[in-house]
Amino acid sequence: MDLNVKTQNHQLVPHKGFKLINGTHDPDDVDQIYNLEIRDSDVFVVTYPKSGTIWMQQILLLFEAKGDVTAISKLNNYSNADLIPWIEVNGNRQAFITAPSPRLRVTHLQHHFMPAALSQRKGKVIYVARNPKDVLVSYFYFHKVANMLETPKNFDDFFEKFIRGDVYGCSWFEHIKTWYSHKDDMNMLFITYEEMIQDLHSAVQKISLFLGKELTDEQLANVVKHSTFNNMKKIPQASYEQVPGDLLNHNQGTFMRKGTIGDWKNHFTVAQNERFDEVFQREMKDFALSFIWDINDIENQLLVS
Ligand code: PPS
């Protein structure tokens, strides 16, 4: 999420079935994204917040640098988010028009705002999805850290807000269902955070194939090495460490927080979990997608295979 725009209040502004952040997004500008001309080399990473955006940004930057992490570290910017900007943030749409190829961008926007040309199979889209229970927990902590988001009263209150979709990104369920329903209209790779945790090497290989990247085995191995959680945590650009304290309250936590699967178990009460499952079943009943809910699921899967 873009942290470089200082906002005076944390108001979410309803706009065409979505919510924009006052001061960070300009509704008129966001509306014009739909008409952008798209080049075949354009790549949009689409995520619901806290689903692994910065992770994918790091992987794409490493592809461009052929796995050379020093090339990224030398770039004199706040963070990966500046190097692969958010298309919806004030000023970024205009810059996109004349930017040199390849134009790599990220977005949390819903599908209906995005360039119509994507649905004519121009450019590429990578949708990263994450188990919504872990998204909720990650988003709760991020609200405490990020200046432009309202500090949550407590976890219970935030839980209800997330379920209602009363957060930036709106309903997790609507986001994933809408985007997924358009996956065959566009050149889209749909990938999950959990499969990246499970086998980062295979995931990176899959992304590289999708983007038509020609990397040697050694370069690919370097992309993997420098996009692990522990290594990214050490790189200031990848961990938002350089973002000034008035935008990101570093005393309240870190952007690269835990980077794991199943942290929801440390936060949800039994009642909250039952309620979440109920909503999940209702919302996702016609949607054939399964998530790894617990790190032990991976171990069980490995035992079975
Ligand atoms: S944002 O603010 O929406 O752009 O956040 P986003 O980058 O989408 O998500 C942040 C969470 O992704 C975790 N992360 C990673 N996990 C595992 N491996 C790697 N390499 C990695 N990089 C980022 C990050 O720690 C946040 O999740 P939580 O659960 O809070 O740790």
Short mmCIF file of C-alpha atoms and ligand atoms in Angstrom, two decimals:
data_model
loop_
_atom_site.label_atom_id
_atom_site.label_comp_id
_atom_site.label_asym_id
_atom_site.label_seq_id
_atom_site.Cartn_x
_atom_site.Cartn_y
_atom_site.Cartn_z
CA MET A 1 0.00 0.00 0.00
CA ASP A 2 1.30 3.47 -0.76
CA LEU A 3 2.56 5.05 2.43
CA ASN A 4 4.05 8.19 1.03
CA VAL A 5 0.98 10.37 1.00
CA LYS A 6 0.30 12.17 4.24
CA THR A 7 -3.39 12.42 5.04
CA GLN A 8 -5.00 14.66 7.62
CA ASN A 9 -7.84 12.28 8.28
CA HIS A 10 -8.49 8.63 7.62
CA GLN A 11 -11.71 8.99 5.76
CA LEU A 12 -12.75 6.29 3.36
CA VAL A 13 -14.78 7.80 0.54
CA PRO A 14 -17.37 5.57 -1.14
CA HIS A 15 -16.88 5.61 -4.90
CA LYS A 16 -18.65 3.42 -7.46
CA GLY A 17 -19.03 0.39 -5.21
CA PHE A 18 -15.57 0.77 -3.73
CA LYS A 19 -13.92 2.98 -1.11
CA LEU A 20 -11.05 5.34 -1.78
CA ILE A 21 -8.72 6.92 0.78
CA ASN A 22 -9.22 10.65 1.11
CA GLY A 23 -5.99 12.43 0.16
CA THR A 24 -4.37 9.35 -1.36
CA HIS A 25 -6.82 8.81 -4.22
CA ASP A 26 -8.65 11.28 -6.43
CA PRO A 27 -11.96 9.79 -7.63
CA ASP A 28 -11.82 11.60 -11.01
CA ASP A 29 -8.31 10.39 -11.62
CA VAL A 30 -9.21 6.83 -10.60
CA ASP A 31 -12.10 6.92 -13.09
CA GLN A 32 -9.69 7.66 -15.92
CA ILE A 33 -7.65 4.52 -15.30
CA TYR A 34 -10.30 2.62 -17.26
CA ASN A 35 -9.34 4.42 -20.48
CA LEU A 36 -5.59 3.92 -20.27
CA GLU A 37 -3.93 2.46 -23.34
CA ILE A 38 -2.16 -0.75 -22.54
CA ARG A 39 1.04 -2.15 -24.03
CA ASP A 40 1.65 -5.88 -24.29
CA SER A 41 4.61 -5.49 -21.93
CA ASP A 42 2.52 -3.88 -19.13
CA VAL A 43 2.11 -5.93 -15.96
CA PHE A 44 -0.40 -5.23 -13.18
CA VAL A 45 -0.11 -7.00 -9.84
CA VAL A 46 -3.59 -7.05 -8.30
CA THR A 47 -4.13 -7.77 -4.63
CA TYR A 48 -6.56 -7.30 -1.82
CA PRO A 49 -4.49 -5.46 0.86
CA LYS A 50 -2.03 -7.58 2.86
CA SER A 51 -1.98 -10.46 0.41
CA GLY A 52 1.69 -10.29 -0.59
CA THR A 53 1.96 -7.23 -2.82
CA ILE A 54 5.45 -6.21 -1.68
CA TRP A 55 6.55 -9.81 -2.13
CA MET A 56 5.45 -9.81 -5.76
CA GLN A 57 7.00 -6.36 -6.25
CA GLN A 58 10.30 -7.75 -5.01
CA ILE A 59 10.10 -10.74 -7.36
CA LEU A 60 9.29 -8.57 -10.39
CA LEU A 61 12.11 -6.14 -9.57
CA LEU A 62 14.51 -9.05 -9.21
CA PHE A 63 13.40 -10.39 -12.60
CA GLU A 64 14.27 -7.04 -14.16
CA ALA A 65 17.66 -7.10 -12.36
CA LYS A 66 18.24 -10.76 -13.37
CA GLY A 67 18.44 -11.73 -9.71
CA ASP A 68 21.02 -9.08 -8.81
CA VAL A 69 19.83 -7.71 -5.49
CA THR A 70 22.53 -5.02 -5.33
CA ALA A 71 21.00 -3.42 -8.42
CA ILE A 72 17.73 -3.00 -6.51
CA SER A 73 19.39 -1.88 -3.30
CA LYS A 74 21.16 0.95 -5.16
CA LEU A 75 17.88 2.42 -6.32
CA ASN A 76 17.43 5.52 -4.27
CA ASN A 77 13.77 5.33 -3.37
CA TYR A 78 11.71 4.78 -0.28
CA SER A 79 10.51 1.33 -1.09
CA ASN A 80 9.61 -1.26 -3.69
CA ALA A 81 6.23 0.45 -3.84
CA ASP A 82 7.89 3.51 -5.39
CA LEU A 83 9.74 1.36 -7.88
CA ILE A 84 6.55 -0.48 -8.85
CA PRO A 85 3.94 2.21 -8.15
CA TRP A 86 0.25 2.01 -7.30
CA ILE A 87 -1.72 3.01 -10.36
CA GLU A 88 -4.57 4.43 -8.23
CA VAL A 89 -2.47 6.87 -6.18
CA ASN A 90 -2.68 10.57 -7.08
CA GLY A 91 -0.38 11.46 -9.96
CA ASN A 92 0.60 7.90 -10.86
CA ARG A 93 -1.92 7.45 -13.69
CA GLN A 94 -0.52 10.46 -15.54
CA ALA A 95 3.06 9.21 -15.09
CA PHE A 96 2.06 5.78 -16.40
CA ILE A 97 1.07 7.20 -19.80
CA THR A 98 4.58 8.24 -20.77
CA ALA A 99 6.60 5.78 -18.66
CA PRO A 100 9.08 3.57 -20.50
CA SER A 101 8.37 -0.15 -20.87
CA PRO A 102 8.07 -2.40 -19.09
CA ARG A 103 5.45 -0.58 -17.02
CA LEU A 104 5.06 -2.63 -13.84
CA ARG A 105 2.26 -1.48 -11.55
CA VAL A 106 0.33 -2.68 -8.52
CA THR A 107 -3.26 -2.05 -7.51
CA HIS A 108 -5.84 -2.90 -4.86
CA LEU A 109 -8.64 -1.59 -7.09
CA GLN A 110 -11.68 -3.58 -8.03
CA HIS A 111 -11.87 -4.91 -11.57
CA HIS A 112 -14.35 -2.33 -12.92
CA PHE A 113 -11.86 0.54 -12.52
CA MET A 114 -9.06 -1.15 -14.43
CA PRO A 115 -8.14 -0.47 -18.06
CA ALA A 116 -10.71 -2.01 -20.39
CA ALA A 117 -7.86 -3.02 -22.70
CA LEU A 118 -6.78 -5.67 -20.17
CA SER A 119 -9.95 -7.55 -21.09
CA GLN A 120 -8.85 -7.56 -24.72
CA ARG A 121 -5.87 -9.62 -23.64
CA LYS A 122 -3.46 -6.71 -23.74
CA GLY A 123 -0.85 -6.61 -20.97
CA LYS A 124 -0.72 -9.08 -18.10
CA VAL A 125 -2.32 -9.38 -14.67
CA ILE A 126 -0.98 -11.29 -11.68
CA TYR A 127 -3.63 -11.74 -8.99
CA VAL A 128 -2.19 -12.71 -5.61
CA ALA A 129 -4.72 -14.14 -3.15
CA ARG A 130 -4.21 -14.98 0.52
CA ASN A 131 -6.27 -16.79 3.12
CA PRO A 132 -8.61 -14.02 4.33
CA LYS A 133 -8.19 -14.96 7.98
CA ASP A 134 -4.48 -14.18 7.77
CA VAL A 135 -5.26 -11.10 5.67
CA LEU A 136 -7.53 -9.85 8.46
CA VAL A 137 -4.84 -10.25 11.11
CA SER A 138 -2.13 -8.69 8.96
CA TYR A 139 -4.46 -5.79 8.10
CA PHE A 140 -5.31 -5.23 11.78
CA TYR A 141 -1.62 -4.70 12.63
CA PHE A 142 -1.07 -2.60 9.53
CA HIS A 143 -3.87 -0.23 10.60
CA LYS A 144 -1.91 0.47 13.77
CA VAL A 145 1.23 1.28 11.80
CA ALA A 146 0.00 3.18 8.75
CA ASN A 147 -0.75 6.84 9.15
CA MET A 148 -3.39 6.93 6.42
CA LEU A 149 -5.55 4.22 7.97
CA GLU A 150 -7.72 4.57 11.04
CA THR A 151 -6.19 3.08 14.20
CA PRO A 152 -8.45 0.17 15.20
CA LYS A 153 -10.24 0.37 18.54
CA ASN A 154 -9.43 -3.27 19.20
CA PHE A 155 -9.26 -6.59 17.37
CA ASP A 156 -12.96 -7.42 17.82
CA ASP A 157 -14.01 -4.12 16.32
CA PHE A 158 -11.64 -4.53 13.39
CA PHE A 159 -12.87 -8.11 12.85
CA GLU A 160 -16.41 -6.81 12.34
CA LYS A 161 -15.24 -4.03 10.04
CA PHE A 162 -13.34 -6.50 7.87
CA ILE A 163 -16.32 -8.84 7.62
CA ARG A 164 -18.54 -5.90 6.63
CA GLY A 165 -15.95 -4.78 4.06
CA ASP A 166 -15.71 -1.46 5.87
CA VAL A 167 -11.98 -1.10 5.13
CA TYR A 168 -9.91 0.01 2.17
CA GLY A 169 -10.29 -2.79 -0.40
CA CYS A 170 -13.93 -3.32 0.73
CA SER A 171 -15.12 -6.92 0.88
CA TRP A 172 -12.37 -9.50 0.49
CA PHE A 173 -15.00 -11.87 -0.89
CA GLU A 174 -16.19 -9.46 -3.59
CA HIS A 175 -12.64 -8.59 -4.56
CA ILE A 176 -11.51 -12.12 -5.20
CA LYS A 177 -14.79 -13.29 -6.75
CA THR A 178 -14.98 -10.42 -9.21
CA TRP A 179 -11.38 -10.63 -10.31
CA TYR A 180 -11.44 -14.41 -10.53
CA SER A 181 -14.59 -14.35 -12.64
CA HIS A 182 -12.66 -12.32 -15.24
CA LYS A 183 -9.59 -14.50 -15.30
CA ASP A 184 -10.38 -15.97 -18.70
CA ASP A 185 -11.00 -12.55 -20.34
CA MET A 186 -7.45 -11.46 -19.67
CA ASN A 187 -3.89 -12.71 -19.53
CA MET A 188 -4.07 -13.51 -15.86
CA LEU A 189 -1.93 -15.56 -13.53
CA PHE A 190 -3.83 -16.40 -10.37
CA ILE A 191 -1.47 -17.35 -7.57
CA THR A 192 -1.80 -17.69 -3.82
CA TYR A 193 0.40 -16.47 -0.98
CA GLU A 194 0.17 -19.97 0.45
CA GLU A 195 1.64 -21.62 -2.63
CA MET A 196 4.46 -19.08 -2.54
CA ILE A 197 5.17 -20.02 1.09
CA GLN A 198 4.89 -23.69 0.31
CA ASP A 199 7.37 -23.71 -2.58
CA LEU A 200 8.81 -20.33 -3.49
CA HIS A 201 11.09 -21.77 -6.16
CA SER A 202 8.18 -23.33 -8.09
CA ALA A 203 6.11 -20.17 -7.66
CA VAL A 204 8.91 -17.97 -8.99
CA GLN A 205 9.38 -20.34 -11.92
CA LYS A 206 5.66 -20.17 -12.67
CA ILE A 207 5.66 -16.35 -12.57
CA SER A 208 8.75 -16.19 -14.76
CA LEU A 209 7.15 -18.51 -17.34
CA PHE A 210 3.97 -16.44 -17.32
CA LEU A 211 5.94 -13.25 -17.94
CA GLY A 212 8.15 -14.91 -20.55
CA LYS A 213 11.33 -14.12 -18.63
CA GLU A 214 14.47 -15.84 -19.79
CA LEU A 215 16.60 -16.33 -16.72
CA THR A 216 19.38 -18.83 -16.14
CA ASP A 217 18.98 -21.32 -13.30
CA GLU A 218 21.43 -19.29 -11.26
CA GLN A 219 19.53 -16.04 -11.86
CA LEU A 220 16.27 -17.73 -10.94
CA ALA A 221 17.82 -19.13 -7.78
CA ASN A 222 18.94 -15.60 -6.87
CA VAL A 223 15.43 -14.25 -7.38
CA VAL A 224 14.19 -16.89 -4.94
CA LYS A 225 17.00 -16.24 -2.46
CA HIS A 226 16.41 -12.51 -2.31
CA SER A 227 12.64 -12.77 -2.05
CA THR A 228 12.46 -14.93 1.06
CA PHE A 229 10.90 -13.24 4.08
CA ASN A 230 14.12 -13.20 6.09
CA ASN A 231 16.18 -11.74 3.29
CA MET A 232 13.57 -9.15 2.36
CA LYS A 233 13.42 -8.04 5.98
CA LYS A 234 17.09 -7.08 5.71
CA ILE A 235 16.57 -4.91 2.62
CA PRO A 236 15.29 -1.43 3.60
CA GLN A 237 13.56 -0.87 0.23
CA ALA A 238 11.64 -4.12 0.57
CA SER A 239 10.67 -3.68 4.20
CA TYR A 240 9.49 -0.05 4.13
CA GLU A 241 12.12 0.80 6.74
CA GLN A 242 13.08 4.01 4.98
CA VAL A 243 9.56 5.36 5.05
CA PRO A 244 9.56 8.32 7.49
CA GLY A 245 7.98 7.89 10.91
CA ASP A 246 5.17 10.37 10.28
CA LEU A 247 3.85 8.09 7.50
CA LEU A 248 4.60 4.74 9.07
CA ASN A 249 4.66 4.54 12.83
CA HIS A 250 7.67 2.25 13.22
CA ASN A 251 7.15 2.09 17.00
CA GLN A 252 3.86 0.29 16.46
CA GLY A 253 5.26 -2.55 14.39
CA THR A 254 6.94 -3.50 11.14
CA PHE A 255 5.61 -3.93 7.63
CA MET A 256 7.41 -7.28 7.30
CA ARG A 257 5.64 -8.57 10.37
CA LYS A 258 5.51 -12.40 10.43
CA GLY A 259 5.20 -13.60 6.86
CA THR A 260 3.56 -16.86 7.72
CA ILE A 261 0.43 -18.96 7.38
CA GLY A 262 -2.09 -19.47 10.18
CA ASP A 263 -1.38 -16.51 12.47
CA TRP A 264 -5.18 -16.07 12.66
CA LYS A 265 -5.16 -18.98 15.12
CA ASN A 266 -3.37 -16.73 17.61
CA HIS A 267 -6.03 -14.04 17.28
CA PHE A 268 -9.50 -15.43 16.48
CA THR A 269 -11.73 -16.61 19.31
CA VAL A 270 -13.64 -19.85 18.73
CA ALA A 271 -16.80 -17.80 18.16
CA GLN A 272 -15.06 -15.49 15.67
CA ASN A 273 -13.70 -18.46 13.80
CA GLU A 274 -17.13 -20.06 13.55
CA ARG A 275 -18.63 -16.81 12.37
CA PHE A 276 -15.89 -16.31 9.80
CA ASP A 277 -16.33 -19.87 8.49
CA GLU A 278 -20.04 -19.32 8.17
CA VAL A 279 -19.55 -16.13 6.13
CA PHE A 280 -16.82 -17.80 4.08
CA GLN A 281 -19.04 -20.81 3.22
CA ARG A 282 -21.93 -18.54 2.28
CA GLU A 283 -19.86 -16.19 0.15
CA MET A 284 -17.61 -18.75 -1.49
CA LYS A 285 -19.96 -21.69 -1.99
CA ASP A 286 -19.84 -21.48 -5.79
CA PHE A 287 -16.18 -20.69 -5.92
CA ALA A 288 -13.82 -23.63 -6.27
CA LEU A 289 -10.74 -22.42 -4.49
CA SER A 290 -9.11 -23.88 -1.43
CA PHE A 291 -6.61 -22.22 0.85
CA ILE A 292 -3.99 -23.64 3.14
CA TRP A 293 -5.38 -22.53 6.50
CA ASP A 294 -2.57 -23.67 8.73
CA ILE A 295 1.16 -24.24 8.36
CA ASN A 296 0.52 -27.84 9.49
CA ASP A 297 -1.61 -28.34 6.39
CA ILE A 298 1.55 -28.09 4.33
CA GLU A 299 3.28 -30.69 6.46
CA ASN A 300 0.25 -32.96 6.17
CA GLN A 301 0.18 -32.51 2.42
CA LEU A 302 3.84 -33.35 2.18
CA LEU A 303 3.28 -36.46 4.26
CA VAL A 304 0.49 -37.58 1.94
CA SER A 305 2.37 -36.94 -1.30
S1 PPS B 1 0.04 -3.99 1.41
O1 PPS B 1 0.12 -2.98 2.51
O2 PPS B 1 -1.34 -4.28 1.06
O3 PPS B 1 0.83 -3.58 0.26
O4 PPS B 1 0.69 -5.30 2.06
P1 PPS B 1 1.18 -6.57 1.25
O5 PPS B 1 2.55 -6.32 0.75
O6 PPS B 1 0.15 -6.98 0.26
O7 PPS B 1 1.22 -7.69 2.38
C1 PPS B 1 2.07 -7.61 3.49
C2 PPS B 1 2.12 -9.01 4.10
O8 PPS B 1 2.95 -9.85 3.26
C3 PPS B 1 3.99 -10.39 4.05
N1 PPS B 1 5.19 -10.62 3.23
C4 PPS B 1 5.75 -11.83 3.09
N2 PPS B 1 5.42 -13.04 3.58
C5 PPS B 1 6.23 -14.09 3.29
N3 PPS B 1 7.35 -13.98 2.53
C6 PPS B 1 7.73 -12.79 2.04
N4 PPS B 1 8.85 -12.70 1.33
C7 PPS B 1 6.92 -11.65 2.30
N5 PPS B 1 6.97 -10.33 1.98
C8 PPS B 1 5.92 -9.73 2.55
C9 PPS B 1 4.20 -9.32 5.12
O9 PPS B 1 4.97 -9.81 6.19
C10 PPS B 1 2.75 -9.04 5.48
O10 PPS B 1 2.11 -10.12 6.15
P2 PPS B 1 2.08 -10.32 7.75
O11 PPS B 1 1.17 -11.49 7.98
O12 PPS B 1 1.54 -9.05 8.35
O13 PPS B 1 3.49 -10.62 8.17
#
